[in-house]
PDB file of C-alpha atoms in Angstrom:
ATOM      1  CA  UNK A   1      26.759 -17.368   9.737  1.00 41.00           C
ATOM      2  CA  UNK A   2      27.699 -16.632   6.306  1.00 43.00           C
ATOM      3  CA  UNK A   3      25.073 -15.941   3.606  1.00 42.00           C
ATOM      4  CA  UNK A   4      24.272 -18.311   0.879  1.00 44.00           C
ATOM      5  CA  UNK A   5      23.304 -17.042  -2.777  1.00 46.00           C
ATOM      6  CA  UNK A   6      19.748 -17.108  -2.338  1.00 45.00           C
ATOM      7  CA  UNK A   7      20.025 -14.596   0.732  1.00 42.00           C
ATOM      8  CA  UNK A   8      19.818 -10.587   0.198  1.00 42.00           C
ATOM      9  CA  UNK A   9      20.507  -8.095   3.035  1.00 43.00           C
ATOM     10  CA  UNK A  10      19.499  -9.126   6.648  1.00 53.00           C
ATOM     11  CA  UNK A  11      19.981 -12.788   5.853  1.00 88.00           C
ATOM     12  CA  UNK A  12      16.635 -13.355   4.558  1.00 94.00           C
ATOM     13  CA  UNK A  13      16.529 -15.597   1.219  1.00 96.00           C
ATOM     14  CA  UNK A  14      14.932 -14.237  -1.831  1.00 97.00           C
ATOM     15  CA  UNK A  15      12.657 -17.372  -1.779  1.00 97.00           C
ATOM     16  CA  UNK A  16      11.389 -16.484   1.255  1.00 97.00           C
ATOM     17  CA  UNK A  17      10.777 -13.065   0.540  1.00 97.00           C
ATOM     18  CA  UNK A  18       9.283 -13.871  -2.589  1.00 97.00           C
ATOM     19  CA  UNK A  19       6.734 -16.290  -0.945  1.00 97.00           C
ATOM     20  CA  UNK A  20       6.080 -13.304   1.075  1.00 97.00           C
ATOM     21  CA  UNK A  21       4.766 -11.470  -1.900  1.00 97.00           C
ATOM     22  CA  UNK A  22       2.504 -13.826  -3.375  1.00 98.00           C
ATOM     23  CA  UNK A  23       1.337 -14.765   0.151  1.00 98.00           C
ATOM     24  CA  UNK A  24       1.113 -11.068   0.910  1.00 98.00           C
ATOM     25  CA  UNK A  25      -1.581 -10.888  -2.690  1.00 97.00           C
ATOM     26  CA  UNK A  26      -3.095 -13.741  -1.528  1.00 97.00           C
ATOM     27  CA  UNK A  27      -3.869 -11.897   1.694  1.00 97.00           C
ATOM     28  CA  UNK A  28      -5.247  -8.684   0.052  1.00 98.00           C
ATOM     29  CA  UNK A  29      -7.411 -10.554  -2.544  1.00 97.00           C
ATOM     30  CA  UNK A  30      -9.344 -11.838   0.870  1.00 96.00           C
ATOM     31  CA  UNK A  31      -9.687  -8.903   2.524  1.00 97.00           C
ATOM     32  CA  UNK A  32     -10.662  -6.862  -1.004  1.00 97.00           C
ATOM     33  CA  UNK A  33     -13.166  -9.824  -1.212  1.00 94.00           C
ATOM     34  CA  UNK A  34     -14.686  -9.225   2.207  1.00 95.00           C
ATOM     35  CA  UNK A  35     -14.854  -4.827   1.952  1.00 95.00           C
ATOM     36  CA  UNK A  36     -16.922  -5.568  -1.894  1.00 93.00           C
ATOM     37  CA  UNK A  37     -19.374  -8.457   0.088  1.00 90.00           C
ATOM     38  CA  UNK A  38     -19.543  -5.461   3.051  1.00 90.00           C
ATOM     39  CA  UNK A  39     -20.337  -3.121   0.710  1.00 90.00           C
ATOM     40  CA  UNK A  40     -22.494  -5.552  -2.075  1.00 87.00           C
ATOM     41  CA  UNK A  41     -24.546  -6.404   1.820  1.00 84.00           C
ATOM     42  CA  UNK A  42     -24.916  -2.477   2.421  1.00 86.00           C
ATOM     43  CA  UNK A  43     -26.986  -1.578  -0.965  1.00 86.00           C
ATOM     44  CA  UNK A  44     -28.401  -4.723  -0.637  1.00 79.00           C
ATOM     45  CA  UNK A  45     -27.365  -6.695  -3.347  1.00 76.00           C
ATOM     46  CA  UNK A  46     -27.076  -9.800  -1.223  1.00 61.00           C
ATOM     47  CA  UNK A  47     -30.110 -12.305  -0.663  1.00 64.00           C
ATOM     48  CA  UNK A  48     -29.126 -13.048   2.573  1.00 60.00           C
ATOM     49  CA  UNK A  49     -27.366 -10.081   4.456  1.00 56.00           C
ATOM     50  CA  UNK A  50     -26.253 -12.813   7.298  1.00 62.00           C
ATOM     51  CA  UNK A  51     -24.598 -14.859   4.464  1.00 80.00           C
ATOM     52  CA  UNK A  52     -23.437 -12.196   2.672  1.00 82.00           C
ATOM     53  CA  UNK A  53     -21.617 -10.609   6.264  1.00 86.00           C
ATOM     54  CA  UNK A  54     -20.701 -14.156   7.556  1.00 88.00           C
ATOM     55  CA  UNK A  55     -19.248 -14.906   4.332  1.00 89.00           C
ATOM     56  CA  UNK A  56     -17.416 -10.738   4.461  1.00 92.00           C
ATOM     57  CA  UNK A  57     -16.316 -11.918   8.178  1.00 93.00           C
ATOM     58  CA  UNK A  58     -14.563 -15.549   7.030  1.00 93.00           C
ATOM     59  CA  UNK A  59     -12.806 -13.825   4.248  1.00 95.00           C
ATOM     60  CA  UNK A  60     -11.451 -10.542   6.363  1.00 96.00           C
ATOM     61  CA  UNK A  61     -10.226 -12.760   9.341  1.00 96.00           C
ATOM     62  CA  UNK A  62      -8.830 -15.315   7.423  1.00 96.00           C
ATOM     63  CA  UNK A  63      -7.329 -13.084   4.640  1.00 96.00           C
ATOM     64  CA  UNK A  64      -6.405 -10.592   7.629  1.00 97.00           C
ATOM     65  CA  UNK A  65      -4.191 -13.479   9.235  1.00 97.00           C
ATOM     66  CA  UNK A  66      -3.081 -14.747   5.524  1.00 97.00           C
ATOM     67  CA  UNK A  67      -2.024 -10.787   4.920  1.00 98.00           C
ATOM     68  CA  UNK A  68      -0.302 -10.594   8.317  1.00 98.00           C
ATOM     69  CA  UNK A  69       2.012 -13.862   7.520  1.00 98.00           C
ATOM     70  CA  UNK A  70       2.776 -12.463   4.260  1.00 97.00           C
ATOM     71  CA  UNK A  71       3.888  -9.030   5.309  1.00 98.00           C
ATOM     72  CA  UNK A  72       5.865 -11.196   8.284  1.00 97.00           C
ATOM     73  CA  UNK A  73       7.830 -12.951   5.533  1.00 97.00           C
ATOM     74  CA  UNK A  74       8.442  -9.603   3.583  1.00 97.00           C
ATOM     75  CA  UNK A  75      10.089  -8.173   6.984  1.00 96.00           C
ATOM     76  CA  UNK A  76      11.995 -11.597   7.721  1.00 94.00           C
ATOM     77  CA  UNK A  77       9.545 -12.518  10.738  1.00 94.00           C
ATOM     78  CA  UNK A  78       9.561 -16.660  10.533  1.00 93.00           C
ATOM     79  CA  UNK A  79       6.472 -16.688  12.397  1.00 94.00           C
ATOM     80  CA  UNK A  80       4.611 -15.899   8.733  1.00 95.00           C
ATOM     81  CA  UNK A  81       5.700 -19.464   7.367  1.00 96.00           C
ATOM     82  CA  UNK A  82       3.711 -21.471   9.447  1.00 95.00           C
ATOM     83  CA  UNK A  83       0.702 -19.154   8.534  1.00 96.00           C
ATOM     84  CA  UNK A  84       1.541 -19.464   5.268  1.00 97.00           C
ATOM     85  CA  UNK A  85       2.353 -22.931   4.445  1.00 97.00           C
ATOM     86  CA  UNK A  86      -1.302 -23.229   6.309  1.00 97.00           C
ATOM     87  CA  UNK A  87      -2.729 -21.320   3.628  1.00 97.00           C
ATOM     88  CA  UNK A  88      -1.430 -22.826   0.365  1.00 97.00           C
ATOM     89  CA  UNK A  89      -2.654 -26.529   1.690  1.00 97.00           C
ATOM     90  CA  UNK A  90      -5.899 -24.917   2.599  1.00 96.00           C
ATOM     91  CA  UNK A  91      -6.107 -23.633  -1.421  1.00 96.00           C
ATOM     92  CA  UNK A  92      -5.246 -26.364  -2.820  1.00 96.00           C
ATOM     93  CA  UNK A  93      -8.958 -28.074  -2.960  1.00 96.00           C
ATOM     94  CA  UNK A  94      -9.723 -24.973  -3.742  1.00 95.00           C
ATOM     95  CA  UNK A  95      -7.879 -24.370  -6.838  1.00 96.00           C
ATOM     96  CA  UNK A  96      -9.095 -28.685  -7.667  1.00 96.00           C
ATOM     97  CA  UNK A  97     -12.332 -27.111  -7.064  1.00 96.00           C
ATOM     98  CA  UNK A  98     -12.359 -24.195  -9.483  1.00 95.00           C
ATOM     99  CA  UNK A  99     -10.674 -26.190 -11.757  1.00 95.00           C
ATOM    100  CA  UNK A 100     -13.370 -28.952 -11.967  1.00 94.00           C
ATOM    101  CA  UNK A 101     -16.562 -28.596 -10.022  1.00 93.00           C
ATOM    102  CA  UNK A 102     -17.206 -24.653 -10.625  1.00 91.00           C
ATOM    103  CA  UNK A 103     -15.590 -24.881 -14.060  1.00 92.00           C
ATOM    104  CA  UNK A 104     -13.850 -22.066 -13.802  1.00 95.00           C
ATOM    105  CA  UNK A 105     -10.273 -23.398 -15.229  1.00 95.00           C
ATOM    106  CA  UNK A 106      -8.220 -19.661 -15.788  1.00 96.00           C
ATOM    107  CA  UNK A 107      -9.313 -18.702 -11.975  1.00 95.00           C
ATOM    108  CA  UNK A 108      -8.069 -22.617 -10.791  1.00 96.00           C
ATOM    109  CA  UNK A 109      -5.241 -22.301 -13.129  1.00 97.00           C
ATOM    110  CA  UNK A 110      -4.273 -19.232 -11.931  1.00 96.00           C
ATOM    111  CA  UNK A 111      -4.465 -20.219  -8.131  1.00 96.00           C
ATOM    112  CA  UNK A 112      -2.499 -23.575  -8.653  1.00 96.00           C
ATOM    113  CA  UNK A 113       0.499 -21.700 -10.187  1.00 97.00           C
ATOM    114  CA  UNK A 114       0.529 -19.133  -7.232  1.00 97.00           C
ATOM    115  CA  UNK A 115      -0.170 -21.587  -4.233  1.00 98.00           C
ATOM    116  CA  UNK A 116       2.795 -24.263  -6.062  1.00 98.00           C
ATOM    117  CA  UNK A 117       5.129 -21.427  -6.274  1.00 98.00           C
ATOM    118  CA  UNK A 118       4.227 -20.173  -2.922  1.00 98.00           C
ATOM    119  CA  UNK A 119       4.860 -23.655  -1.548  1.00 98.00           C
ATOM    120  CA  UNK A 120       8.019 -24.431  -3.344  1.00 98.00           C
ATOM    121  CA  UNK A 121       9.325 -21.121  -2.481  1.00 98.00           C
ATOM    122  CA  UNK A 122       8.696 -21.575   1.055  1.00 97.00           C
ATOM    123  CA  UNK A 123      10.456 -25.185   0.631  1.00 96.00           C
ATOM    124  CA  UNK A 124      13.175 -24.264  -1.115  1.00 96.00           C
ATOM    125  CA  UNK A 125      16.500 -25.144   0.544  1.00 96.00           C
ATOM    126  CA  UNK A 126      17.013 -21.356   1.511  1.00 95.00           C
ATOM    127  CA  UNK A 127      14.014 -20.932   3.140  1.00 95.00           C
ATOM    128  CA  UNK A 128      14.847 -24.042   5.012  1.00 92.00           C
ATOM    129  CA  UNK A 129      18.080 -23.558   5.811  1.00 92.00           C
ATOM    130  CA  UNK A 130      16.851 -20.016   7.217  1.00 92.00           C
ATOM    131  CA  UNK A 131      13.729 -21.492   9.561  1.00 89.00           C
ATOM    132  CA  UNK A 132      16.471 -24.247  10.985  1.00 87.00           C
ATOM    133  CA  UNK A 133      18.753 -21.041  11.700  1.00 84.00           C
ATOM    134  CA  UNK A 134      16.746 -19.955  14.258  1.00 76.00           C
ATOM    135  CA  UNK A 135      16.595 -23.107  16.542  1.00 77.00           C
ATOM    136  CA  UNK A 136      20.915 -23.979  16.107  1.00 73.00           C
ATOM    137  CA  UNK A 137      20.084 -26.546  13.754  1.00 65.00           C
ATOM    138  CA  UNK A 138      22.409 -27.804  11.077  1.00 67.00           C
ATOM    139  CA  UNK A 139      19.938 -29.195   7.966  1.00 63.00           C
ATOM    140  CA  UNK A 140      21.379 -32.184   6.918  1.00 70.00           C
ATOM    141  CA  UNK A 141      23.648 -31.941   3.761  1.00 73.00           C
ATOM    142  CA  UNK A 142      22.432 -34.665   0.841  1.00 66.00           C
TER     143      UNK A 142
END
């Protein structure tokens, strides 16, 4: 199969390896999150050292998986989109949520433009074409 222009070397589009970037941040954001509650729990900063671990334990298994899917992308592994398209529709009431509720608009702002890109790079005719490729199927041509 030939390679279209979005591809570079190994057949893997540039969308898809750029959604493998910000997906691959995203990822190491959560687990950086969960070491600084670990170590804020540790010298006791926390009120509640059960919240403050349960709270370290959601963000290193979650942000563990969401770092695993992005580093799949970056090496071309199509088992990272699923993972990852997971994610961004998971953030999105998030990023509503900083944007109104917490009032914290440049964090919300910030996370809307990364999870859209992520999303549109991960929908991008590229990326599709190159998740059909690996079950024989032709995308239909509009």
């Amino acid at each position: 199969m030939a390679e279209s222009k979005g591809d570079v070397s190994g057949g893997v589009p540039r969308t898809v390896r750029g959604a493998g970037g910000l997906v691959t941040l995203e990822g190491a954001v959560a687990v950086i999150v969960a070491l600084v509650l670990i170590v804020r729990g540790l010298l006791g900063h926390d009120q509640s050292k059960t919240s403050g671990y349960g709270t370290a334990a959601w963000f290193g298994i979650l942000g563990g998986a969401v770092l695993a899917a992005g580093i799949g992308l970056l090496l071309g592994k199509r088992w990272g989109r699923a993972i990852a398209v997971i994610a961004q529709l998971l953030l999105l009431p998030v990023t509503w949520s900083l944007l109104t509720d917490s009032h914290q608009p440049v964090f919300g702002t910030l996370l809307g433009a990364v999870v859209i890109a992520t999303l549109v790079l991960l929908f991008a005719p590229a990326s599709t074409r190159w998740m059909a490729a690996d079950y024989a199927i032709e995308p239909e041509k509009s």
